[in-house]
Amino acid sequence: MATSQAPSGSTPTAIVCVGMAGSGKTTFMQRINAHLHALKEPPYVINLDPAVRNVPFDSNIDIRDSVNYKEVMKSYNLGPNGGILTSLNLFATKIDQILTLLEKRTTPDPAKPDAKAIKNILVDTPGQIEVFVWSASGSILLDSLASTFPTVIAYIIDTPRTASTSTFMSNMLYACSILYKTKLPMILVFNKTDVKDAEFAKEWMTDFEAFQAALKEEEEAGSFGGVEGGGMGGGSGYMGSLLNSMSLMLEEFYSHLSVVGVSSMTGQGIPEFFEAVAEKAKEFDRDYKPELERRKKQREEEKLANRDKELGKLMKDMAVSGEPSSKKSMPDMDTLSDMEDEQDDEEDVDEEKEGGEDGLSSRYKQALAESGESSKEEDYSFARYLRTSQMNL
């Protein structure tokens, strides 16, 4: 019997379950959670769906404990999807606390040598898949998880509703977009195999001719797109050509996926799913982790460059950067005494315009020479201040 053990010497694997509404994602979460408990390897479970009323499993971290979905909708005058998105945004502000808690719970405790270490982190996401995958908060949560643990995307597909070529291709395109958006290893989980076997989908992914034959059969039967009675038969020529082209295009995409057929009701295929998770965890360490580290280093360098750029602007504005500053940003150092009259001020301005920096230097030297009442030490201090000011002009 297959086990769920992660690769030796590695950290726990985070399994993020995503899928369209009605694909059986929550039931799948319940099944893999029960499977791990049966193996005496309880996982760490995170629920990120703020709108769900009840979940059939216990969550160690639940977004509903931190964010009240209905209150968010009421406070911000939002609809259901906007409420979910805003709730995720609010929850994403606590990501540092979540990671700290995860690291604490997944690190072996020397005081409890007999306690089994957590080997899997299960993450349930909202049924509105686009709200999680394409939002900033979803990216923050996924990137943060991937920066700490090997992370695998489990894309749950409703197998009976994918029996037609058009809905199958729609699911594949969506899975392709998620793969290239998250840049994480992905497992295609064809759920509900107790209703319809997933062998047809595996064949379509590996055999282009089989997909072509199924497409031609649908066109001839007048059920193209899953509509009985030839509802789309009149315009299926273009669609058939498009689906054929997309099937060829996705051939490379299929080669990067693991495909597993499971039944969340009976538990069929769950051991094979965890075998695929172990393989994808190794793939993460081998292929994806270096890329994530490169992107992280690039972001840090960009952040440092932006900080230096902003600091340079600030120093220039304050005229302490050592570079020539504009006359507008030049400190007003013309007035040497509050007793000077307006005529002297006007003469100073004229002299500044005529003489520029040389005029300013001569005026400072003249003021220094006329300041006979000051001590030599004070003169020296002012001269030093004068030289410093000239460096900043």
CSV table of C-alpha atoms in Angstrom, one decimal:
chain,number,residue,atom,x,y,z
A,1,MET,CA,0.0,0.0,0.0
A,2,ALA,CA,1.3,3.4,-0.9
A,3,THR,CA,2.2,5.8,1.8
A,4,SER,CA,2.2,9.6,1.9
A,5,GLN,CA,5.7,10.0,3.1
A,6,ALA,CA,7.6,13.0,1.7
A,7,PRO,CA,11.1,12.5,0.3
A,8,SER,CA,13.6,11.7,3.0
A,9,GLY,CA,15.3,14.7,4.5
A,10,SER,CA,12.8,17.2,3.0
A,11,THR,CA,10.3,19.5,4.7
A,12,PRO,CA,6.5,18.7,4.7
A,13,THR,CA,4.7,19.0,1.3
A,14,ALA,CA,1.9,21.6,1.0
A,15,ILE,CA,-1.0,20.3,-1.2
A,16,VAL,CA,-3.2,23.2,-2.4
A,17,CYS,CA,-6.5,21.9,-3.8
A,18,VAL,CA,-8.2,24.1,-6.4
A,19,GLY,CA,-11.1,23.4,-8.6
A,20,MET,CA,-14.3,24.8,-10.1
A,21,ALA,CA,-17.5,24.9,-8.0
A,22,GLY,CA,-19.1,21.4,-7.9
A,23,SER,CA,-16.0,19.5,-8.8
A,24,GLY,CA,-16.0,17.7,-5.4
A,25,LYS,CA,-13.0,19.6,-4.0
A,26,THR,CA,-14.2,19.7,-0.4
A,27,THR,CA,-15.2,16.0,-0.4
A,28,PHE,CA,-11.7,15.2,-1.9
A,29,MET,CA,-10.1,17.2,1.0
A,30,GLN,CA,-12.1,15.1,3.4
A,31,ARG,CA,-11.1,11.9,1.8
A,32,ILE,CA,-7.3,12.6,1.7
A,33,ASN,CA,-7.5,13.9,5.3
A,34,ALA,CA,-9.2,10.7,6.4
A,35,HIS,CA,-6.6,8.6,4.4
A,36,LEU,CA,-3.7,10.3,6.2
A,37,HIS,CA,-5.4,9.9,9.6
A,38,ALA,CA,-5.8,6.2,8.8
A,39,LEU,CA,-2.0,6.0,8.2
A,40,LYS,CA,-1.4,7.6,11.6
A,41,GLU,CA,0.1,10.6,9.8
A,42,PRO,CA,-2.4,13.5,10.5
A,43,PRO,CA,-1.9,16.5,8.2
A,44,TYR,CA,-2.0,20.2,9.0
A,45,VAL,CA,-5.2,21.5,7.5
A,46,ILE,CA,-5.9,25.1,6.3
A,47,ASN,CA,-9.3,26.3,5.1
A,48,LEU,CA,-9.2,29.4,2.9
A,49,ASP,CA,-12.9,29.4,1.9
A,50,PRO,CA,-14.6,32.2,4.0
A,51,ALA,CA,-18.0,31.6,2.5
A,52,VAL,CA,-18.4,27.9,3.3
A,53,ARG,CA,-20.9,27.2,6.1
A,54,ASN,CA,-19.6,23.7,7.2
A,55,VAL,CA,-16.6,21.7,6.3
A,56,PRO,CA,-16.5,17.9,6.8
A,57,PHE,CA,-13.0,18.0,8.4
A,58,ASP,CA,-11.3,19.8,11.3
A,59,SER,CA,-9.1,22.7,10.2
A,60,ASN,CA,-6.0,23.8,12.2
A,61,ILE,CA,-6.2,27.2,10.5
A,62,ASP,CA,-9.6,28.5,9.4
A,63,ILE,CA,-10.0,31.9,7.6
A,64,ARG,CA,-13.5,32.1,9.2
A,65,ASP,CA,-11.9,32.4,12.6
A,66,SER,CA,-10.2,35.7,11.5
A,67,VAL,CA,-12.6,37.2,8.9
A,68,ASN,CA,-16.4,37.4,9.0
A,69,TYR,CA,-17.4,37.0,5.4
A,70,LYS,CA,-21.0,38.4,5.8
A,71,GLU,CA,-19.7,41.4,7.8
A,72,VAL,CA,-17.1,42.1,5.0
A,73,MET,CA,-19.9,42.1,2.4
A,74,LYS,CA,-22.0,44.4,4.5
A,75,SER,CA,-19.2,46.8,5.5
A,76,TYR,CA,-17.8,47.3,2.0
A,77,ASN,CA,-21.1,46.9,0.1
A,78,LEU,CA,-19.9,43.9,-1.9
A,79,GLY,CA,-21.3,40.9,-3.7
A,80,PRO,CA,-20.4,37.3,-3.0
A,81,ASN,CA,-17.2,37.2,-5.1
A,82,GLY,CA,-16.1,40.6,-3.9
A,83,GLY,CA,-16.7,39.5,-0.4
A,84,ILE,CA,-14.5,36.4,-0.8
A,85,LEU,CA,-11.8,38.4,-2.5
A,86,THR,CA,-11.7,41.1,0.2
A,87,SER,CA,-11.8,38.4,2.9
A,88,LEU,CA,-8.7,36.7,1.3
A,89,ASN,CA,-7.0,40.1,1.1
A,90,LEU,CA,-7.6,40.7,4.8
A,91,PHE,CA,-6.4,37.2,5.7
A,92,ALA,CA,-3.3,37.6,3.5
A,93,THR,CA,-2.1,40.3,5.9
A,94,LYS,CA,-1.5,37.6,8.5
A,95,ILE,CA,0.6,35.4,6.3
A,96,ASP,CA,3.7,35.9,8.4
A,97,GLN,CA,1.9,34.6,11.5
A,98,ILE,CA,0.6,31.7,9.5
A,99,LEU,CA,4.1,30.7,8.3
A,100,THR,CA,5.5,31.1,11.8
A,101,LEU,CA,2.8,28.7,13.1
A,102,LEU,CA,3.4,26.3,10.2
A,103,GLU,CA,7.2,26.2,10.8
A,104,LYS,CA,6.6,25.7,14.5
A,105,ARG,CA,4.2,22.8,14.0
A,106,THR,CA,6.2,21.1,11.3
A,107,THR,CA,9.6,21.3,13.1
A,108,PRO,CA,10.3,18.2,15.3
A,109,ASP,CA,10.2,19.0,19.0
A,110,PRO,CA,13.2,17.7,20.9
A,111,ALA,CA,11.1,17.5,24.1
A,112,LYS,CA,8.7,15.1,22.3
A,113,PRO,CA,10.9,12.6,20.4
A,114,ASP,CA,8.1,10.1,20.0
A,115,ALA,CA,5.7,12.6,18.3
A,116,LYS,CA,5.4,12.1,14.6
A,117,ALA,CA,6.4,15.0,12.4
A,118,ILE,CA,3.7,16.5,10.1
A,119,LYS,CA,4.4,15.4,6.6
A,120,ASN,CA,1.6,17.0,4.7
A,121,ILE,CA,-0.1,20.4,4.7
A,122,LEU,CA,-3.6,20.4,3.1
A,123,VAL,CA,-5.0,23.7,1.8
A,124,ASP,CA,-8.7,24.0,0.8
A,125,THR,CA,-9.5,27.0,-1.4
A,126,PRO,CA,-12.7,28.8,-2.5
A,127,GLY,CA,-14.9,27.3,-5.2
A,128,GLN,CA,-14.6,30.6,-7.1
A,129,ILE,CA,-11.3,29.4,-8.5
A,130,GLU,CA,-10.5,32.7,-10.3
A,131,VAL,CA,-10.9,34.7,-7.1
A,132,PHE,CA,-8.1,32.7,-5.5
A,133,VAL,CA,-5.8,32.0,-8.4
A,134,TRP,CA,-5.9,35.4,-10.1
A,135,SER,CA,-6.0,37.6,-7.0
A,136,ALA,CA,-3.0,39.3,-5.4
A,137,SER,CA,-3.9,37.7,-2.0
A,138,GLY,CA,-3.9,34.2,-3.7
A,139,SER,CA,-0.4,34.9,-5.2
A,140,ILE,CA,0.9,36.1,-1.8
A,141,LEU,CA,-0.4,33.0,-0.1
A,142,LEU,CA,0.9,30.6,-2.7
A,143,ASP,CA,4.3,32.3,-3.0
A,144,SER,CA,4.7,32.4,0.7
A,145,LEU,CA,3.9,28.7,1.1
A,146,ALA,CA,6.3,27.8,-1.8
A,147,SER,CA,9.1,29.8,-0.3
A,148,THR,CA,8.9,27.7,2.8
A,149,PHE,CA,7.6,24.2,1.8
A,150,PRO,CA,7.5,22.1,-1.4
A,151,THR,CA,4.1,23.1,-2.8
A,152,VAL,CA,1.9,21.1,-5.2
A,153,ILE,CA,-1.3,22.2,-6.9
A,154,ALA,CA,-4.0,19.6,-7.1
A,155,TYR,CA,-6.5,20.7,-9.8
A,156,ILE,CA,-9.8,18.8,-9.2
A,157,ILE,CA,-11.8,18.0,-12.3
A,158,ASP,CA,-15.4,16.8,-12.4
A,159,THR,CA,-15.0,13.7,-14.6
A,160,PRO,CA,-18.6,13.2,-15.7
A,161,ARG,CA,-18.9,16.8,-16.8
A,162,THR,CA,-15.7,16.5,-18.8
A,163,ALA,CA,-16.9,13.7,-21.0
A,164,SER,CA,-17.4,15.9,-24.1
A,165,THR,CA,-14.4,17.2,-26.1
A,166,SER,CA,-15.3,20.9,-25.7
A,167,THR,CA,-15.6,20.8,-21.9
A,168,PHE,CA,-12.5,18.6,-21.6
A,169,MET,CA,-10.5,21.2,-23.6
A,170,SER,CA,-11.9,24.0,-21.5
A,171,ASN,CA,-10.7,22.3,-18.4
A,172,MET,CA,-7.3,21.7,-19.9
A,173,LEU,CA,-6.9,25.3,-20.9
A,174,TYR,CA,-7.9,26.5,-17.4
A,175,ALA,CA,-5.4,24.0,-15.9
A,176,CYS,CA,-2.7,25.3,-18.3
A,177,SER,CA,-3.4,28.9,-17.3
A,178,ILE,CA,-3.2,28.0,-13.6
A,179,LEU,CA,0.1,26.1,-14.1
A,180,TYR,CA,1.8,29.1,-15.8
A,181,LYS,CA,0.3,31.6,-13.4
A,182,THR,CA,1.4,29.8,-10.2
A,183,LYS,CA,4.6,28.2,-11.7
A,184,LEU,CA,4.2,25.3,-9.3
A,185,PRO,CA,4.0,21.5,-10.0
A,186,MET,CA,0.5,20.4,-10.8
A,187,ILE,CA,-1.5,17.1,-10.5
A,188,LEU,CA,-4.7,16.7,-12.5
A,189,VAL,CA,-7.2,14.9,-10.3
A,190,PHE,CA,-10.1,13.5,-12.2
A,191,ASN,CA,-12.7,13.1,-9.4
A,192,LYS,CA,-15.9,11.1,-9.3
A,193,THR,CA,-14.5,8.1,-11.1
A,194,ASP,CA,-17.2,6.0,-9.3
A,195,VAL,CA,-19.6,7.7,-11.7
A,196,LYS,CA,-17.5,7.7,-14.8
A,197,ASP,CA,-14.0,6.2,-15.4
A,198,ALA,CA,-11.3,8.7,-16.2
A,199,GLU,CA,-9.4,6.4,-18.7
A,200,PHE,CA,-11.0,8.4,-21.7
A,201,ALA,CA,-9.4,11.6,-20.4
A,202,LYS,CA,-6.0,10.0,-20.0
A,203,GLU,CA,-6.2,8.6,-23.5
A,204,TRP,CA,-7.1,12.0,-25.0
A,205,MET,CA,-4.1,13.5,-23.3
A,206,THR,CA,-1.7,11.0,-24.6
A,207,ASP,CA,-3.1,10.1,-28.0
A,208,PHE,CA,-4.0,12.9,-30.3
A,209,GLU,CA,-5.7,10.6,-32.8
A,210,ALA,CA,-8.0,9.3,-30.1
A,211,PHE,CA,-9.1,12.9,-29.3
A,212,GLN,CA,-9.6,13.5,-33.0
A,213,ALA,CA,-11.8,10.4,-33.3
A,214,ALA,CA,-13.9,11.4,-30.4
A,215,LEU,CA,-14.3,14.9,-31.8
A,216,LYS,CA,-15.4,13.5,-35.2
A,217,GLU,CA,-17.8,11.1,-33.5
A,218,GLU,CA,-19.5,13.9,-31.6
A,219,GLU,CA,-19.8,15.9,-34.8
A,220,GLU,CA,-21.4,13.0,-36.7
A,221,ALA,CA,-23.7,12.2,-33.8
A,222,GLY,CA,-24.9,15.8,-33.6
A,223,SER,CA,-23.9,16.1,-30.0
A,224,PHE,CA,-20.9,18.4,-30.3
A,225,GLY,CA,-20.2,20.2,-27.1
A,226,GLY,CA,-22.5,17.9,-25.1
A,227,VAL,CA,-25.7,19.2,-26.7
A,228,GLU,CA,-27.9,16.4,-27.9
A,229,GLY,CA,-29.9,16.6,-31.1
A,230,GLY,CA,-27.3,18.6,-33.1
A,231,GLY,CA,-27.7,21.9,-31.3
A,232,MET,CA,-24.3,23.0,-32.4
A,233,GLY,CA,-23.9,20.8,-35.5
A,234,GLY,CA,-24.3,23.7,-37.9
A,235,GLY,CA,-21.3,25.7,-36.6
A,236,SER,CA,-19.1,22.9,-35.4
A,237,GLY,CA,-16.6,23.0,-38.3
A,238,TYR,CA,-14.8,26.0,-36.9
A,239,MET,CA,-15.0,24.6,-33.3
A,240,GLY,CA,-13.7,21.2,-34.4
A,241,SER,CA,-10.7,22.8,-36.1
A,242,LEU,CA,-10.0,25.0,-33.1
A,243,LEU,CA,-10.2,22.0,-30.7
A,244,ASN,CA,-7.8,20.0,-32.9
A,245,SER,CA,-5.3,22.9,-32.9
A,246,MET,CA,-5.5,23.3,-29.1
A,247,SER,CA,-5.0,19.6,-28.6
A,248,LEU,CA,-1.8,19.8,-30.6
A,249,MET,CA,-0.7,22.9,-28.8
A,250,LEU,CA,-1.3,21.4,-25.3
A,251,GLU,CA,0.8,18.3,-26.0
A,252,GLU,CA,3.8,19.9,-24.3
A,253,PHE,CA,1.7,21.0,-21.4
A,254,TYR,CA,0.4,17.5,-20.9
A,255,SER,CA,4.0,16.2,-20.5
A,256,HIS,CA,4.5,18.3,-17.3
A,257,LEU,CA,1.4,17.0,-15.6
A,258,SER,CA,0.6,14.0,-13.4
A,259,VAL,CA,-2.9,12.6,-14.0
A,260,VAL,CA,-4.7,10.6,-11.4
A,261,GLY,CA,-8.3,9.3,-11.3
A,262,VAL,CA,-9.9,9.2,-7.9
A,263,SER,CA,-13.2,8.7,-6.2
A,264,SER,CA,-13.7,10.9,-3.2
A,265,MET,CA,-16.7,8.7,-2.2
A,266,THR,CA,-15.0,5.3,-2.3
A,267,GLY,CA,-11.4,6.3,-1.8
A,268,GLN,CA,-10.3,4.7,-5.1
A,269,GLY,CA,-7.1,6.2,-6.4
A,270,ILE,CA,-6.1,8.0,-3.3
A,271,PRO,CA,-2.8,6.0,-2.7
A,272,GLU,CA,-1.9,6.7,-6.4
A,273,PHE,CA,-2.6,10.4,-5.7
A,274,PHE,CA,0.0,10.5,-2.8
A,275,GLU,CA,2.5,8.7,-5.0
A,276,ALA,CA,2.1,11.5,-7.5
A,277,VAL,CA,2.5,14.1,-4.7
A,278,ALA,CA,5.8,12.5,-3.7
A,279,GLU,CA,7.0,12.7,-7.3
A,280,LYS,CA,6.0,16.3,-7.6
A,281,ALA,CA,7.7,17.2,-4.3
A,282,LYS,CA,10.9,15.9,-5.8
A,283,GLU,CA,10.3,17.8,-9.0
A,284,PHE,CA,9.7,20.9,-6.9
A,285,ASP,CA,13.1,20.6,-5.3
A,286,ARG,CA,14.8,19.8,-8.5
A,287,ASP,CA,13.1,22.2,-11.0
A,288,TYR,CA,10.9,24.8,-9.3
A,289,LYS,CA,12.8,25.7,-6.2
A,290,PRO,CA,15.9,27.1,-8.1
A,291,GLU,CA,13.5,29.3,-10.1
A,292,LEU,CA,11.7,30.5,-7.0
A,293,GLU,CA,15.0,31.4,-5.4
A,294,ARG,CA,16.1,33.2,-8.5
A,295,ARG,CA,12.8,35.2,-8.6
A,296,LYS,CA,13.2,36.0,-4.9
A,297,LYS,CA,16.8,37.2,-5.3
A,298,GLN,CA,15.6,39.3,-8.3
A,299,ARG,CA,12.9,40.9,-6.2
A,300,GLU,CA,15.3,41.7,-3.4
A,301,GLU,CA,17.8,43.3,-5.8
A,302,GLU,CA,15.0,45.4,-7.4
A,303,LYS,CA,13.8,46.4,-3.9
A,304,LEU,CA,17.3,47.4,-2.9
A,305,ALA,CA,17.8,49.3,-6.2
A,306,ASN,CA,14.5,51.2,-5.7
A,307,ARG,CA,15.5,52.0,-2.1
A,308,ASP,CA,18.9,53.4,-3.2
A,309,LYS,CA,17.1,55.4,-5.9
A,310,GLU,CA,14.6,56.9,-3.5
A,311,LEU,CA,17.4,57.6,-1.0
A,312,GLY,CA,19.3,59.4,-3.8
A,313,LYS,CA,16.3,61.5,-4.6
A,314,LEU,CA,15.9,62.4,-0.9
A,315,MET,CA,19.6,63.3,-0.5
A,316,LYS,CA,19.4,65.5,-3.6
A,317,ASP,CA,16.4,67.3,-2.4
A,318,MET,CA,18.1,67.9,0.9
A,319,ALA,CA,21.3,69.1,-0.9
A,320,VAL,CA,23.5,66.7,1.0
A,321,SER,CA,24.2,64.2,-1.8
A,322,GLY,CA,27.4,66.0,-2.9
A,323,GLU,CA,25.9,66.8,-6.3
A,324,PRO,CA,25.0,70.3,-7.6
A,325,SER,CA,21.5,71.2,-6.5
A,326,SER,CA,19.1,73.6,-8.2
A,327,LYS,CA,18.6,77.1,-7.0
A,328,LYS,CA,15.1,76.3,-6.0
A,329,SER,CA,16.2,73.6,-3.6
A,330,MET,CA,19.2,75.7,-2.3
A,331,PRO,CA,18.9,76.6,1.4
A,332,ASP,CA,18.5,80.2,2.1
A,333,MET,CA,21.9,81.1,3.5
A,334,ASP,CA,22.0,84.7,2.2
A,335,THR,CA,20.8,86.4,5.3
A,336,LEU,CA,23.7,86.8,7.8
A,337,SER,CA,21.9,89.1,10.2
A,338,ASP,CA,18.3,89.8,11.0
A,339,MET,CA,19.1,93.5,11.0
A,340,GLU,CA,19.8,93.7,7.2
A,341,ASP,CA,17.3,95.9,5.4
A,342,GLU,CA,15.4,95.1,2.3
A,343,GLN,CA,17.8,97.0,0.1
A,344,ASP,CA,20.7,94.8,1.1
A,345,ASP,CA,18.5,91.7,0.4
A,346,GLU,CA,17.8,93.0,-3.1
A,347,GLU,CA,21.5,93.7,-3.7
A,348,ASP,CA,22.4,90.1,-2.5
A,349,VAL,CA,19.8,88.6,-4.9
A,350,ASP,CA,21.3,90.7,-7.8
A,351,GLU,CA,24.8,89.6,-6.9
A,352,GLU,CA,23.7,86.0,-6.8
A,353,LYS,CA,22.2,86.2,-10.2
A,354,GLU,CA,25.3,88.0,-11.6
A,355,GLY,CA,28.0,86.1,-9.9
A,356,GLY,CA,26.5,82.7,-9.3
A,357,GLU,CA,28.7,80.5,-7.0
A,358,ASP,CA,31.6,82.9,-7.1
A,359,GLY,CA,29.4,85.7,-6.0
A,360,LEU,CA,28.2,83.7,-3.0
A,361,SER,CA,31.8,82.8,-2.1
A,362,SER,CA,32.9,86.4,-2.2
A,363,ARG,CA,29.9,87.5,0.0
A,364,TYR,CA,30.7,84.9,2.6
A,365,LYS,CA,34.4,85.8,2.7
A,366,GLN,CA,33.5,89.5,3.0
A,367,ALA,CA,31.0,88.7,5.8
A,368,LEU,CA,33.7,86.6,7.6
A,369,ALA,CA,36.2,89.5,7.3
A,370,GLU,CA,33.8,92.0,8.7
A,371,SER,CA,32.9,89.9,11.6
A,372,GLY,CA,35.6,91.3,13.9
A,373,GLU,CA,33.8,90.7,17.1
A,374,SER,CA,33.9,87.0,16.8
A,375,SER,CA,36.7,84.9,18.3
A,376,LYS,CA,39.2,83.0,16.2
A,377,GLU,CA,37.6,79.8,17.1
A,378,GLU,CA,34.2,81.0,15.9
A,379,ASP,CA,35.8,82.2,12.7
A,380,TYR,CA,37.3,78.9,12.1
A,381,SER,CA,34.0,77.1,12.7
A,382,PHE,CA,32.3,79.4,10.3
A,383,ALA,CA,35.0,78.9,7.7
A,384,ARG,CA,34.6,75.2,8.0
A,385,TYR,CA,30.8,75.6,7.6
A,386,LEU,CA,31.5,77.8,4.6
A,387,ARG,CA,33.6,75.1,2.9
A,388,THR,CA,31.0,72.5,3.7
A,389,SER,CA,28.3,74.6,2.2
A,390,GLN,CA,30.4,75.2,-1.0
A,391,MET,CA,30.7,71.4,-1.4
A,392,ASN,CA,27.0,71.1,-1.3
A,393,LEU,CA,26.3,73.9,-3.8
